[in-house]
Amino acid sequence: MKNKKLDLRFGVITLLILLIALSRLVPHPANVSPVGGMALFGAAYYSRRYMACLIPVVAMWISDLAVNNILYARYFDHFVWFYSGSVFTYGAFLLIVIFGTFILKKVRVTNLVAAALGASVIFFLVSNFGVWLSSGMYPHTWAGLVSCYAAGVPFFQNTLLGDLFYCGLLFGAFELSVKNIPQLQTKNLNL
């Protein structure tokens, strides 16, 4: 019985992450995305830390394939497996997972809001650093780095809104499911 409960819980967590990753295909405002929410959700609920990194990253990569090769196909002359800034995007994603494992040891509203804010800041800092370093849009000087971060500030609000919204959606849906489906509860499962 214990393994069936673990399998069901693992399956529901994974299904929620995959579904929310596919929501990136639905029209939405720029930077209002589930990326931070997926990372934090995986960090909070997967009992095996490598799964907290692996499954959300794979889900995001699959959704990236769809986004880049269906929605943005007109911008590329070939099939895109990875885009130029993906190392920074996925690096930020993994940092958010690590951050989430520490701040979300107990899932509470205050911890979740703090985690979403932290995820937004991490993504902002890492992704804009990546743009500065690799795009050629800004000179590789202190002034160029400051200009790059200043240009990213208007997008930060949407990143924060996306992280708060998707954290609320993922965590709320899962906690509601746990209350209504006793097999999802972790009591006496020794996770």
Coordinates of C-alpha atoms in Angstrom, one line a residue:
M1 CA 0.0 0.0 0.0
K2 CA 2.8 2.4 0.8
N3 CA 4.4 2.1 -2.7
K4 CA 1.0 2.7 -4.3
K5 CA 0.5 5.9 -2.3
L6 CA 4.0 7.0 -3.3
D7 CA 3.4 6.2 -7.0
L8 CA 0.1 8.0 -7.0
R9 CA 1.6 11.1 -5.3
F10 CA 4.6 11.1 -7.6
G11 CA 2.3 10.7 -10.6
V12 CA 0.1 13.6 -9.6
I13 CA 3.0 15.9 -8.9
T14 CA 4.6 15.0 -12.3
L15 CA 1.3 15.4 -14.2
L16 CA 0.7 18.8 -12.7
I17 CA 4.2 19.9 -13.7
L18 CA 3.8 18.6 -17.3
L19 CA 0.4 20.2 -17.7
I20 CA 1.6 23.6 -16.4
A21 CA 4.7 23.4 -18.7
L22 CA 2.3 22.9 -21.6
S23 CA 0.4 26.1 -20.5
R24 CA 3.4 28.0 -22.1
L25 CA 1.7 27.3 -25.4
V26 CA -1.4 29.3 -24.4
P27 CA -1.2 33.0 -25.3
H28 CA 0.0 35.0 -22.3
P29 CA 1.6 38.3 -21.5
A30 CA 5.4 38.4 -21.9
N31 CA 7.3 36.8 -19.0
V32 CA 4.2 35.6 -17.2
S33 CA 5.3 32.0 -17.3
P34 CA 5.2 28.9 -15.1
V35 CA 9.0 28.5 -15.0
G36 CA 9.5 29.6 -11.4
G37 CA 6.4 27.9 -10.2
M38 CA 7.4 24.6 -11.7
A39 CA 10.8 24.7 -10.1
L40 CA 9.5 25.6 -6.7
F41 CA 6.7 23.0 -6.9
G42 CA 9.2 20.3 -7.7
A43 CA 11.5 21.4 -5.0
A44 CA 8.8 21.3 -2.4
Y45 CA 7.1 18.0 -3.2
Y46 CA 9.5 15.6 -4.8
S47 CA 11.1 13.5 -2.0
R48 CA 14.1 12.7 -4.2
R49 CA 16.1 15.8 -4.9
Y50 CA 17.3 14.7 -8.3
M51 CA 13.7 14.3 -9.4
A52 CA 13.0 17.9 -8.2
C53 CA 15.6 19.0 -10.7
L54 CA 15.1 16.4 -13.5
I55 CA 11.4 16.4 -14.1
P56 CA 10.7 20.1 -14.1
V57 CA 13.8 20.7 -16.3
V58 CA 12.6 18.0 -18.8
A59 CA 9.1 19.4 -18.8
M60 CA 10.4 22.9 -19.5
W61 CA 12.7 21.6 -22.3
I62 CA 9.8 19.7 -23.9
S63 CA 7.7 22.9 -23.7
D64 CA 10.7 24.9 -25.1
L65 CA 10.7 22.5 -28.1
A66 CA 7.1 23.3 -28.8
V67 CA 7.4 27.0 -28.1
N68 CA 10.5 27.5 -30.3
N69 CA 9.5 25.2 -33.1
I70 CA 5.8 25.9 -33.3
L71 CA 5.1 29.3 -31.9
Y72 CA 8.4 31.0 -32.8
A73 CA 9.3 28.8 -35.8
R74 CA 9.2 31.8 -38.1
Y75 CA 12.3 33.2 -36.2
F76 CA 14.4 30.2 -36.9
D77 CA 15.6 28.6 -40.1
H78 CA 16.0 25.1 -38.6
F79 CA 14.6 22.9 -35.8
V80 CA 15.7 24.3 -32.4
W81 CA 16.8 21.9 -29.7
F82 CA 18.4 24.6 -27.6
Y83 CA 18.5 28.4 -28.0
S84 CA 21.5 30.6 -27.4
G85 CA 20.4 31.7 -23.8
S86 CA 19.2 28.2 -22.7
V87 CA 22.3 27.6 -20.5
F88 CA 21.4 30.7 -18.4
T89 CA 17.6 29.9 -18.4
Y90 CA 18.2 26.3 -17.2
G91 CA 20.9 27.4 -14.8
A92 CA 18.5 29.9 -13.2
F93 CA 15.9 27.2 -13.1
L94 CA 18.2 24.8 -11.3
L95 CA 19.2 27.6 -8.8
I96 CA 15.5 28.2 -8.2
V97 CA 15.0 24.4 -7.4
I98 CA 18.0 24.5 -4.9
F99 CA 16.6 27.7 -3.4
G100 CA 13.2 26.2 -3.1
T101 CA 14.4 23.1 -1.3
F102 CA 15.6 25.3 1.5
I103 CA 12.8 27.8 1.8
L104 CA 10.0 25.4 1.2
K105 CA 10.8 22.7 3.7
K106 CA 7.5 23.7 5.2
V107 CA 4.9 24.8 2.6
R108 CA 3.2 27.8 4.1
V109 CA 1.8 30.9 2.3
T110 CA 4.5 33.1 3.7
N111 CA 7.2 30.8 2.6
L112 CA 5.6 30.4 -0.8
V113 CA 5.4 34.2 -1.4
A114 CA 9.0 34.5 -0.3
A115 CA 10.0 31.7 -2.6
A116 CA 8.2 33.2 -5.5
L117 CA 9.9 36.5 -4.9
G118 CA 13.2 34.8 -4.6
A119 CA 12.6 32.8 -7.8
S120 CA 11.8 36.0 -9.7
V121 CA 15.0 37.7 -8.5
I122 CA 17.1 34.7 -9.3
F123 CA 15.7 34.4 -12.8
F124 CA 16.1 38.2 -13.4
L125 CA 19.7 38.2 -12.2
V126 CA 20.8 35.1 -14.1
S127 CA 18.9 35.6 -17.3
N128 CA 19.9 39.3 -17.7
F129 CA 23.5 38.4 -16.9
G130 CA 23.2 35.8 -19.7
V131 CA 21.9 38.4 -22.1
W132 CA 24.7 40.8 -21.2
L133 CA 27.4 38.1 -21.5
S134 CA 26.3 36.3 -24.7
S135 CA 24.0 38.4 -26.9
G136 CA 26.3 41.2 -28.1
M137 CA 23.6 43.7 -27.3
Y138 CA 25.6 45.4 -24.5
P139 CA 29.3 46.2 -24.2
H140 CA 31.1 43.9 -21.7
T141 CA 31.7 46.7 -19.2
W142 CA 30.1 47.6 -15.9
A143 CA 28.0 50.3 -17.7
G144 CA 26.9 47.6 -20.2
L145 CA 25.8 45.2 -17.4
V146 CA 23.9 48.0 -15.6
S147 CA 22.2 49.0 -18.9
C148 CA 21.2 45.4 -19.4
Y149 CA 19.7 45.0 -16.0
A150 CA 17.9 48.4 -16.3
A151 CA 16.4 47.2 -19.6
G152 CA 15.1 44.1 -17.9
V153 CA 13.4 45.9 -15.0
P154 CA 10.1 46.4 -16.9
F155 CA 9.8 42.6 -17.4
F156 CA 10.5 41.8 -13.8
Q157 CA 6.9 42.7 -12.7
N158 CA 5.5 40.1 -15.1
T159 CA 8.0 37.5 -14.0
L160 CA 6.9 38.1 -10.4
L161 CA 3.2 38.0 -11.4
G162 CA 3.8 34.7 -13.2
D163 CA 5.7 33.1 -10.4
L164 CA 3.0 34.1 -7.8
F165 CA 0.2 33.0 -10.1
Y166 CA 1.6 29.7 -11.0
C167 CA 2.8 28.9 -7.5
G168 CA -0.7 29.7 -6.3
L169 CA -2.2 27.5 -9.0
L170 CA 0.2 24.5 -8.6
F171 CA 0.4 24.5 -4.8
G172 CA -3.3 25.3 -4.4
A173 CA -4.4 22.5 -6.8
F174 CA -2.1 20.0 -5.1
E175 CA -3.0 20.9 -1.5
L176 CA -6.7 20.8 -2.5
S177 CA -6.1 17.3 -4.0
V178 CA -4.3 16.1 -0.9
K179 CA -7.3 17.2 1.3
N180 CA -9.7 15.4 -1.0
I181 CA -7.7 12.3 -1.9
P182 CA -6.3 10.6 1.2
Q183 CA -3.9 8.5 -0.9
L184 CA -1.9 11.6 -1.7
Q185 CA -1.2 12.3 2.0
T186 CA 2.3 11.6 3.2
K187 CA 1.5 10.8 6.8
N188 CA 3.3 7.6 7.8
L189 CA 5.0 7.2 4.4
N190 CA 8.5 7.8 5.6
L191 CA 9.4 10.0 2.7

